[in-house]
XYZ file of C-alpha atoms in Angstrom:
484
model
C -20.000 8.616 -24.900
C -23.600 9.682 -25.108
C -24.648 11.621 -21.862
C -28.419 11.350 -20.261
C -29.177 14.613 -22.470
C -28.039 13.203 -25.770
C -25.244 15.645 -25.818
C -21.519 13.880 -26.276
C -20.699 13.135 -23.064
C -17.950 14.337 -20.393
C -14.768 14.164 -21.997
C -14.662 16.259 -24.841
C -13.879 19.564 -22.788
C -10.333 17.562 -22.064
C -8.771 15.176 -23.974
C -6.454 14.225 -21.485
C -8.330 12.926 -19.078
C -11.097 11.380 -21.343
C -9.997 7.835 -20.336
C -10.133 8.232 -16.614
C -13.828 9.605 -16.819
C -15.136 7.432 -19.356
C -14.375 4.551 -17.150
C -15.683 6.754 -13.905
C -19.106 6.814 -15.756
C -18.822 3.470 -16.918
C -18.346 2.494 -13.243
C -20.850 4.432 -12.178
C -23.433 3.013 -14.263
C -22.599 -0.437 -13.125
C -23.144 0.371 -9.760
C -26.596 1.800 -10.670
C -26.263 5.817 -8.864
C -28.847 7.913 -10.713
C -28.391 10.092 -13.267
C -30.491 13.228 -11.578
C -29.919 13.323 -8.232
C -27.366 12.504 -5.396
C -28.634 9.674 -2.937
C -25.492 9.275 -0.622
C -25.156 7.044 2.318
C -25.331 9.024 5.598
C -23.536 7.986 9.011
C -24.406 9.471 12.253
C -20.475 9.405 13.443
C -17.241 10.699 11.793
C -14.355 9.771 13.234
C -12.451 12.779 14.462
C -9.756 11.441 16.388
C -7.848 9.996 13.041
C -3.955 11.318 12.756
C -5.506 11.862 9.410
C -8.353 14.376 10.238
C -6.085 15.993 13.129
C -3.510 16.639 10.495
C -5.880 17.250 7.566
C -8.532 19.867 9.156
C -5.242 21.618 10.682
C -3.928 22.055 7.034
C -7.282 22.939 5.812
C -8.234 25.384 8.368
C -4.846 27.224 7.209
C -5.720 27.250 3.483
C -9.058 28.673 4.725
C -7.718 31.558 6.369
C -6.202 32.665 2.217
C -9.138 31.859 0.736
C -12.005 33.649 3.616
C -13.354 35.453 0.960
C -13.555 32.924 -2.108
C -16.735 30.700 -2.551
C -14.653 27.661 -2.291
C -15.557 24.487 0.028
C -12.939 22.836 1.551
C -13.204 19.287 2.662
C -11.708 15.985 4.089
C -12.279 12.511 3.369
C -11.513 9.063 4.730
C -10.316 6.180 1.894
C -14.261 5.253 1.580
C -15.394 8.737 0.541
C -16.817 9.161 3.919
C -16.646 13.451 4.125
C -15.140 14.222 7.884
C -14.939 17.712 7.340
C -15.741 20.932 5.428
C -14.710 24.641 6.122
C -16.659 27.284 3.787
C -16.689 31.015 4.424
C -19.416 31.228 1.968
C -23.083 30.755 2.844
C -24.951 30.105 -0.597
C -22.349 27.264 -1.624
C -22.703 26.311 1.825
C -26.587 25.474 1.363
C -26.192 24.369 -2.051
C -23.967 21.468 -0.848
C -26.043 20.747 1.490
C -28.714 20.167 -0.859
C -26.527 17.604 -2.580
C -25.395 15.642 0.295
C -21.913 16.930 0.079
C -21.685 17.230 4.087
C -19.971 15.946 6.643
C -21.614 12.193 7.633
C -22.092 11.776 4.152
C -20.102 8.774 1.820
C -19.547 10.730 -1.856
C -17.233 7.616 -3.417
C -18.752 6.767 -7.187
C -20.439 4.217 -5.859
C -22.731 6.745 -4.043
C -22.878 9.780 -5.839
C -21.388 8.425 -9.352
C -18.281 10.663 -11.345
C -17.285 13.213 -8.984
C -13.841 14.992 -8.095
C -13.197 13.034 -4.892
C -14.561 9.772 -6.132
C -12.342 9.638 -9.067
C -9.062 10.561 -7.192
C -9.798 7.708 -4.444
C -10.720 5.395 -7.265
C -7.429 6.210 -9.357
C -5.809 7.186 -6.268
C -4.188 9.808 -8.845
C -5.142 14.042 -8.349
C -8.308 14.885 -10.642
C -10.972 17.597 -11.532
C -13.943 17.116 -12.826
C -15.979 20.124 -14.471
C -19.439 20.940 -14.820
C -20.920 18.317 -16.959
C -18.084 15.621 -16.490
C -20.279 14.913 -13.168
C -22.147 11.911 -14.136
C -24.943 13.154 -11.897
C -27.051 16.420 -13.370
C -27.193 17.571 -10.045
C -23.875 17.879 -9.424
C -23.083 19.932 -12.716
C -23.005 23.299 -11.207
C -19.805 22.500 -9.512
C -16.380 21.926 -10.754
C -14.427 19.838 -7.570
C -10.544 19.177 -7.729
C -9.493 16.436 -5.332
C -6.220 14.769 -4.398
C -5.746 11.548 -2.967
C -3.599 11.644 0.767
C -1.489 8.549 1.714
C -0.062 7.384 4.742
C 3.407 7.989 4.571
C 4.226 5.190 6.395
C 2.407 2.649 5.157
C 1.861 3.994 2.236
C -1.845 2.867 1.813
C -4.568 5.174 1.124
C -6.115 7.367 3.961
C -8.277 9.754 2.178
C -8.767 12.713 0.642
C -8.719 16.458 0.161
C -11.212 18.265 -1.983
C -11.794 21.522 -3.126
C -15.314 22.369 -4.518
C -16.500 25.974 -6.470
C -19.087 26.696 -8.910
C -18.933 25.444 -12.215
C -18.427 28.900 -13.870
C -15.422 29.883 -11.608
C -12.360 30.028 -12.940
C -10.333 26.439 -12.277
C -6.820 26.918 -13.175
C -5.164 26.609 -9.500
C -7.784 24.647 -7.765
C -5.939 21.471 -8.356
C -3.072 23.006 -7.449
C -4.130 23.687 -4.286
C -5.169 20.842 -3.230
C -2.354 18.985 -4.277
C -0.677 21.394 -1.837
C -3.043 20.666 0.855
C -2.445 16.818 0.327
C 0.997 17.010 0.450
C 0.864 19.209 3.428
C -1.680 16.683 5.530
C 0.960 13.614 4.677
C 4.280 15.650 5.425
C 2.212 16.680 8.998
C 0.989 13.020 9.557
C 4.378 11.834 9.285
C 6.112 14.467 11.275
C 3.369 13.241 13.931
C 3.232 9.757 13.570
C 7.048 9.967 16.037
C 9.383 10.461 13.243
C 9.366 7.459 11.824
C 11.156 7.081 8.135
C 8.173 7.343 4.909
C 8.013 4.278 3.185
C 9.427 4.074 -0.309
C 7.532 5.464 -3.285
C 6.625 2.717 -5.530
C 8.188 2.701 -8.765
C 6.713 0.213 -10.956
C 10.098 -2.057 -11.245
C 9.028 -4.803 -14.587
C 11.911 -7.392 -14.144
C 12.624 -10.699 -15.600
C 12.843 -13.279 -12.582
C 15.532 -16.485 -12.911
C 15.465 -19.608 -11.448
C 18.019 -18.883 -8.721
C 16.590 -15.823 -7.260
C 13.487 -17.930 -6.356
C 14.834 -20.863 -4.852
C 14.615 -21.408 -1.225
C 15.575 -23.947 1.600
C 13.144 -26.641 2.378
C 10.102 -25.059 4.484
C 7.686 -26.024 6.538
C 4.348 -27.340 6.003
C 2.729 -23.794 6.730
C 4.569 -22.804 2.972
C 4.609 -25.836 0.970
C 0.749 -25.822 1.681
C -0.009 -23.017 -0.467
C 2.839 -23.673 -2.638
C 1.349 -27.145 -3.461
C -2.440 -25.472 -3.590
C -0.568 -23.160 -6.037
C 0.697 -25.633 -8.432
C -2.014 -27.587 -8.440
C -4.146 -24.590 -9.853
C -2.347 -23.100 -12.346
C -1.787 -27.572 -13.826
C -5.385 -27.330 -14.252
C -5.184 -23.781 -16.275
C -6.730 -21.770 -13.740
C -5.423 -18.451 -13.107
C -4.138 -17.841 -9.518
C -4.469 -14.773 -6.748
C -2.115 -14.919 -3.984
C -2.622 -13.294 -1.045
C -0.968 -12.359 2.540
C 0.501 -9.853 4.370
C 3.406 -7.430 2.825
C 6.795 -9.441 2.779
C 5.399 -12.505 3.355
C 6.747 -14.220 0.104
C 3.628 -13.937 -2.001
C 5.578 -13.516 -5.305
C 8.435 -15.825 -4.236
C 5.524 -18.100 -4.273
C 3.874 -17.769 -7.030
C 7.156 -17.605 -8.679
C 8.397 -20.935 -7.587
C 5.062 -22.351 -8.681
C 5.191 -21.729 -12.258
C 9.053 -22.849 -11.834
C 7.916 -26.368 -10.524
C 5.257 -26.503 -13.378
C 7.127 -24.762 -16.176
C 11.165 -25.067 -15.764
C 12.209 -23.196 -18.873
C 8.915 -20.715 -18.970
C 10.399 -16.944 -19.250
C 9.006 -15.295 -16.063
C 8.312 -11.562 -16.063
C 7.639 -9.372 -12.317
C 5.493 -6.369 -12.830
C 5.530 -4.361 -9.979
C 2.707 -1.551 -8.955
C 3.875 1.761 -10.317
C 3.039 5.401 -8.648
C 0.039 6.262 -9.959
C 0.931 8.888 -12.396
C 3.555 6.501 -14.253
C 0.799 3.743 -14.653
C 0.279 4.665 -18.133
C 3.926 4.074 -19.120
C 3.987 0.851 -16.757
C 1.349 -0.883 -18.290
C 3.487 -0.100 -22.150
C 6.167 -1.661 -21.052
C 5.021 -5.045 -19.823
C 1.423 -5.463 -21.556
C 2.262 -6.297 -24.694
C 4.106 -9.017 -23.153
C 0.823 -11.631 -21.858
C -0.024 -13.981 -24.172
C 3.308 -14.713 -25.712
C 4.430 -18.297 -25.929
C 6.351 -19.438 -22.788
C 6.217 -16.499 -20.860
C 4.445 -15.455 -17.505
C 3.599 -12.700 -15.856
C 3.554 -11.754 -11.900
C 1.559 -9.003 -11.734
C 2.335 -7.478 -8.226
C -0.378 -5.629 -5.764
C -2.745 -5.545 -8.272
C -5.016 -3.905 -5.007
C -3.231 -0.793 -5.188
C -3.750 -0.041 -8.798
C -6.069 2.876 -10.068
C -9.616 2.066 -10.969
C -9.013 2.917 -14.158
C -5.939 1.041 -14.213
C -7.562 -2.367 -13.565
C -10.349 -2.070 -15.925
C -8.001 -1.631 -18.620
C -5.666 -4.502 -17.242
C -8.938 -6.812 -16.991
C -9.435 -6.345 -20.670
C -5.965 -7.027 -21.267
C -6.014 -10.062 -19.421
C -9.180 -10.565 -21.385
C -7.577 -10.337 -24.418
C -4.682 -12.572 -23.816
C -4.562 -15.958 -24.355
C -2.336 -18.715 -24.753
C -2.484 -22.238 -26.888
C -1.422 -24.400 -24.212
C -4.035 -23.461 -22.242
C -1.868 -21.950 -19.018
C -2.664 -18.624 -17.649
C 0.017 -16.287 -18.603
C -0.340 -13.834 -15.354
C -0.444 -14.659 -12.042
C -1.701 -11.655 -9.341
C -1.081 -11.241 -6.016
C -2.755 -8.854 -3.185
C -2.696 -8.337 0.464
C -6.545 -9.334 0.207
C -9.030 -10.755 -1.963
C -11.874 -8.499 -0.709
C -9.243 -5.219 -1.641
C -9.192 -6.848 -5.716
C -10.615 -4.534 -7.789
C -13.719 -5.483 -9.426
C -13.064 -5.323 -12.804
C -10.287 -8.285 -11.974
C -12.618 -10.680 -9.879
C -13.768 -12.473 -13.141
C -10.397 -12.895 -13.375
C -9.473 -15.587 -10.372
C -10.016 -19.020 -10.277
C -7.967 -19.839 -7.451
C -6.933 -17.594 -4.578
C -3.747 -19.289 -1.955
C -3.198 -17.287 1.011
C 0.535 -17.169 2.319
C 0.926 -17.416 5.804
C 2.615 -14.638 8.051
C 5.729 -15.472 8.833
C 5.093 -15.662 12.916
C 2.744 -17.965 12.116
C 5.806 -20.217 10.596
C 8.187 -19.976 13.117
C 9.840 -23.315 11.444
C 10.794 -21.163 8.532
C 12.654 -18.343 10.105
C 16.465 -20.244 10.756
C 16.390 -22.028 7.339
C 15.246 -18.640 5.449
C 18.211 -16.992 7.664
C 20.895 -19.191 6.561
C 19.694 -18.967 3.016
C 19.941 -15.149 2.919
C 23.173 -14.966 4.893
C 24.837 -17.576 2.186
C 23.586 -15.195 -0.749
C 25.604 -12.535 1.111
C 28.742 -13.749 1.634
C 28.734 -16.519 -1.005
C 29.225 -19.333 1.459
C 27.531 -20.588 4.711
C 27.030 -18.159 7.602
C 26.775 -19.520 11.013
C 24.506 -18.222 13.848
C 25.260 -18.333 17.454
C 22.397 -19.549 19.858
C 21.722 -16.263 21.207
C 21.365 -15.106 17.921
C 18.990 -17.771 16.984
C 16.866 -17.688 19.869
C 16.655 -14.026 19.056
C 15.524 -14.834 15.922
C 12.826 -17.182 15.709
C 11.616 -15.293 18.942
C 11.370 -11.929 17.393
C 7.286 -11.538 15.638
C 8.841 -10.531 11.852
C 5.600 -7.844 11.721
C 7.155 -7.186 8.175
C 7.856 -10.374 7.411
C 10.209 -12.092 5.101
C 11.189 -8.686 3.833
C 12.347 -7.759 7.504
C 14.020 -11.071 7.903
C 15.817 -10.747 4.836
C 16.994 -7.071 5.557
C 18.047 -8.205 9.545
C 20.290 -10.788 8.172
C 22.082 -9.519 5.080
C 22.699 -6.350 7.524
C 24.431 -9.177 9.970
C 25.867 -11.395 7.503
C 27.313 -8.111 6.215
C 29.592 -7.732 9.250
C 30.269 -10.866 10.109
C 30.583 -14.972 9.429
C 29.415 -15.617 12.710
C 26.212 -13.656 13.491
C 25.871 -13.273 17.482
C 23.421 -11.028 19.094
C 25.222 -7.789 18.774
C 25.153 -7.873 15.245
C 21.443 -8.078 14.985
C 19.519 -5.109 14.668
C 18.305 -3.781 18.145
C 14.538 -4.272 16.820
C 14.507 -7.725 17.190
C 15.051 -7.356 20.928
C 12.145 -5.222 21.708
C 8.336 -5.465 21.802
C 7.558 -1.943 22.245
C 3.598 -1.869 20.749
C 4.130 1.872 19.621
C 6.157 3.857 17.375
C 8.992 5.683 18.728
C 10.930 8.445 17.660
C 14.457 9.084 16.273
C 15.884 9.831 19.495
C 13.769 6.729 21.225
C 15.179 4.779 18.634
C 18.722 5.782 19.249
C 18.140 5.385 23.172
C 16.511 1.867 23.250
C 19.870 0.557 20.087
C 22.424 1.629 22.634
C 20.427 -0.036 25.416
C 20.854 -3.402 23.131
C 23.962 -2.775 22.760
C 25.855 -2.531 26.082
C 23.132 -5.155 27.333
C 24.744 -7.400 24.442
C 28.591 -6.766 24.870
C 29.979 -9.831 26.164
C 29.543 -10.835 30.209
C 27.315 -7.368 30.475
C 25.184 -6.919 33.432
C 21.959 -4.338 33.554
C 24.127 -2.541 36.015
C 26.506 -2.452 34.259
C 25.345 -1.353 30.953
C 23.223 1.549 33.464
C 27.005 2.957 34.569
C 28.141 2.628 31.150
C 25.048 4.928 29.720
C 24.853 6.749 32.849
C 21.668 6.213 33.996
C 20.557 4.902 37.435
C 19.847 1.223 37.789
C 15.953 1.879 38.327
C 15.970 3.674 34.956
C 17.296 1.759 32.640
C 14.850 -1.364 33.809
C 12.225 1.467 33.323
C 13.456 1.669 29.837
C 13.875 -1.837 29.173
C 10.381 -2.286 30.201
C 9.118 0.848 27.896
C 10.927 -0.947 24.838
C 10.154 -4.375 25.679
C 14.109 -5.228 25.440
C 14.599 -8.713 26.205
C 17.680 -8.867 28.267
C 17.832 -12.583 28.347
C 17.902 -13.212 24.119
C 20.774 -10.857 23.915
C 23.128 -13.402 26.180
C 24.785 -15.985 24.736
């Protein structure tokens, strides 16, 4: 690739990452950044009372004290590129980052300052450096700036990032490594902050064939056969379909069941988002896949993948075509403004799938229909357990639903209120810790014994009677679902 001083470009210095910055300037060129100089966007207000920049400029302040003496830059980001911090011992680098905007206040995302090291790893959400020249802007080329994206480890979306900037001609063997260190560090400390609560699950990129029976439901309400039908009706006209929603809320049950209704015997393929080092090997595995005759492909949170990911997939998808005229992917995302841009031309037709509070209809047919998958035949629920179910808010969704009941079912053919997970009973509107959580389930659970009285489950736990109403009321337990 031809740079702006007819040389060869960024990515001949390594091979390895030639892909990943050939895109970055690609993008960067789209979105029109100059070539010469950095002209950021500037905010008057950084947000400093983040669990990420508490835990972050903590972690960073640390690393400084090791490195006092080396003309490194140490900084903080928000998912936007937005710098909240920067600690430098060194006064010239100091001034010369100044010079290019790379302050606190300041957005430095590719869209603002083009290729740079903290762009590129919240684009690809993936750890990158990017040397001297690799900048796409000349007036970033003295620098060389390793950068690592940081994720919430509970929701596992991005938060920001930490990046480490030096002069070009230092050597940059373990700056990388350091900041991966100083990622990892901020997400262990956010979590270990954010009251204990369990990390969700790395992703892992699962690329599954889907059958007919695993897709099948009960009869819903309105609130799903609305998008369901909106669904259908799209992808019978050849247009290709984005579903949206909130995590768990069914949105590739749905688009599964739509290209069942349309195309019985059609072999259906479920590509989940990878980690973002293994996207390479994801997209070999299912890629070569689109296009063939009869088959589909679900391609799963397609707003999580890498920049560089979902240009490539977009020519893929470019690429792939089918005689009959049907789209042979469907995608589906949280939300349509979070699609990456290279996959907007993409989308005909985008169907939103309702939260499941917002069905409350749904939540007894979907429990019996789960519970019967368990134990292979019908499952029934006592009214106490039922009222405690379509009651409870289902903030995850199907995917809690699902994971309450087969936990129930698992125990028992007749689910009552104490064999429902103590969640469902509560309200509490913050997070609480192990040993909150282990308070507030054997609250539930003398509260739910049969005939139990709140005095009687306060002599049980040995607590006074004022107490345990104080708890109840600090966990939003709902004494009156748990009798039957």
């Amino acid at each position: 690739m031809p740079d702006k001083q007819g040389g060869t470009g960024p990515v001949e210095a390594r091979d390895a990452s030639a892909p990943r910055l050939r895109a970055s300037w690609q993008r960067s060129a789209r979105y029109g950044v100059p070539d010469d100089e950095v002209n950021p966007v500037f905010t008057g207000s950084v947000d400093t009372s983040s669990l990420l920049y508490e835990c972050g400029h903590e972690v960073l302040q640390g690393l400084h004290q090791t490195l006092a003496n080396e003309p490194i830059s140490l900084m903080l980001t928000d998912s936007d590129g937005l710098v909240l911090s920067r600690i430098c011992g060194d006064s010239t680098i100091t001034r010369s980052l100044d010079r290019v905007h790379l302050a606190p206040g300041f957005f430095f995302a590719e869209s603002n300052a083009g290729t740079n090291g903290l762009g590129l790893a919240l684009a690809d959400r993936a750890p990158s450096l990017v040397r001297a020249a690799e900048h796409y802007c000349t007036s970033l080329r003295g620098y060389t700036c390793a950068a690592v994206p940081v994720l919430d480890p509970l929701s596992g979306e991005l938060a920001g990032s930490v990046n480490l900037t030096t002069w070009s001609e230092q050597s940059s063997e373990l700056l990388l490594a350091l900041a991966q260190t100083a990622a990892g560090h901020t997400s262990a400390l956010m979590l270990a902050r954010a009251s204990g609560r369990r990390p969700r699950r790395a992703p892992r990129g699962e690329v599954f064939r889907m059958y007919a029976e695993q897709v099948e439901p009960p009869p819903l309400s309105a609130g799903w056969e609305h998008p369901l039908m909106e669904a259908i009706d799209a992808m019978r006209r050849g247009q290709t379909v984005l579903v949206t929603g909130e995590p768990g809320a069914g949105k590739t049950a749905l688009a599964a069941m739509a290209r069942r209704e349309l195309r019985p015997r059609e072999r259906l393929l479920n590509a989940r988002p990878p980690a973002p080092d293994d996207v390479r090997a994801w997209l070999t595995v299912w890629a070569p896949e689109l296009g063939k005759e009869s088959t589909c492909v679900v391609v799963s949170g397609v707003d999580t993948l890498p920049a560089w990911a979902a240009s490539e997939l977009g020519q893929r998808f470019s690429a792939a075509h089918v005689e009959s005229g049907a789209s042979p992917f469907v995608l589906t995302a949280v939300d349509p403004a979070t699609l990456p841009e290279s996959l907007v031309p993409h989308v005909d037709t985008v169907v939103e799938v309702p939260a499941l509070r917002f069905r409350p209809d749904d939540v007894l047919p979907l429990a019996h229909h789960f519970a019967r998958r368990v134990r292979g035949r019908e499952v029934t629920f006592t009214p106490a357990a039922a009222r405690a179910l379509t009651a409870y808010d289902w903030p995850e969704n199907v995917k809690q639903l699902r994971r309450v009941v087969r936990e129930a079912a698992s125990r028992s053919e007749v689910v009552d209120a104490p064999q429902l997970s103590a969640e469902i009973f509560t309200t509490a509107g913050h997070r609480l810790s192990r040993l909150q959580a282990m308070e507030r389930d054997e609250i539930v659970r003398c509260l739910a014994q049969p005939g139990a009285t709140v005095v009687g489950a306060a002599t049980e736990l040995g607590m006074g009677r004022a107490t345990i109403y104080r708890k109840m009321a600090q966990y939003g337990i709902k004494a009156r679902q748990l009798r039957s």
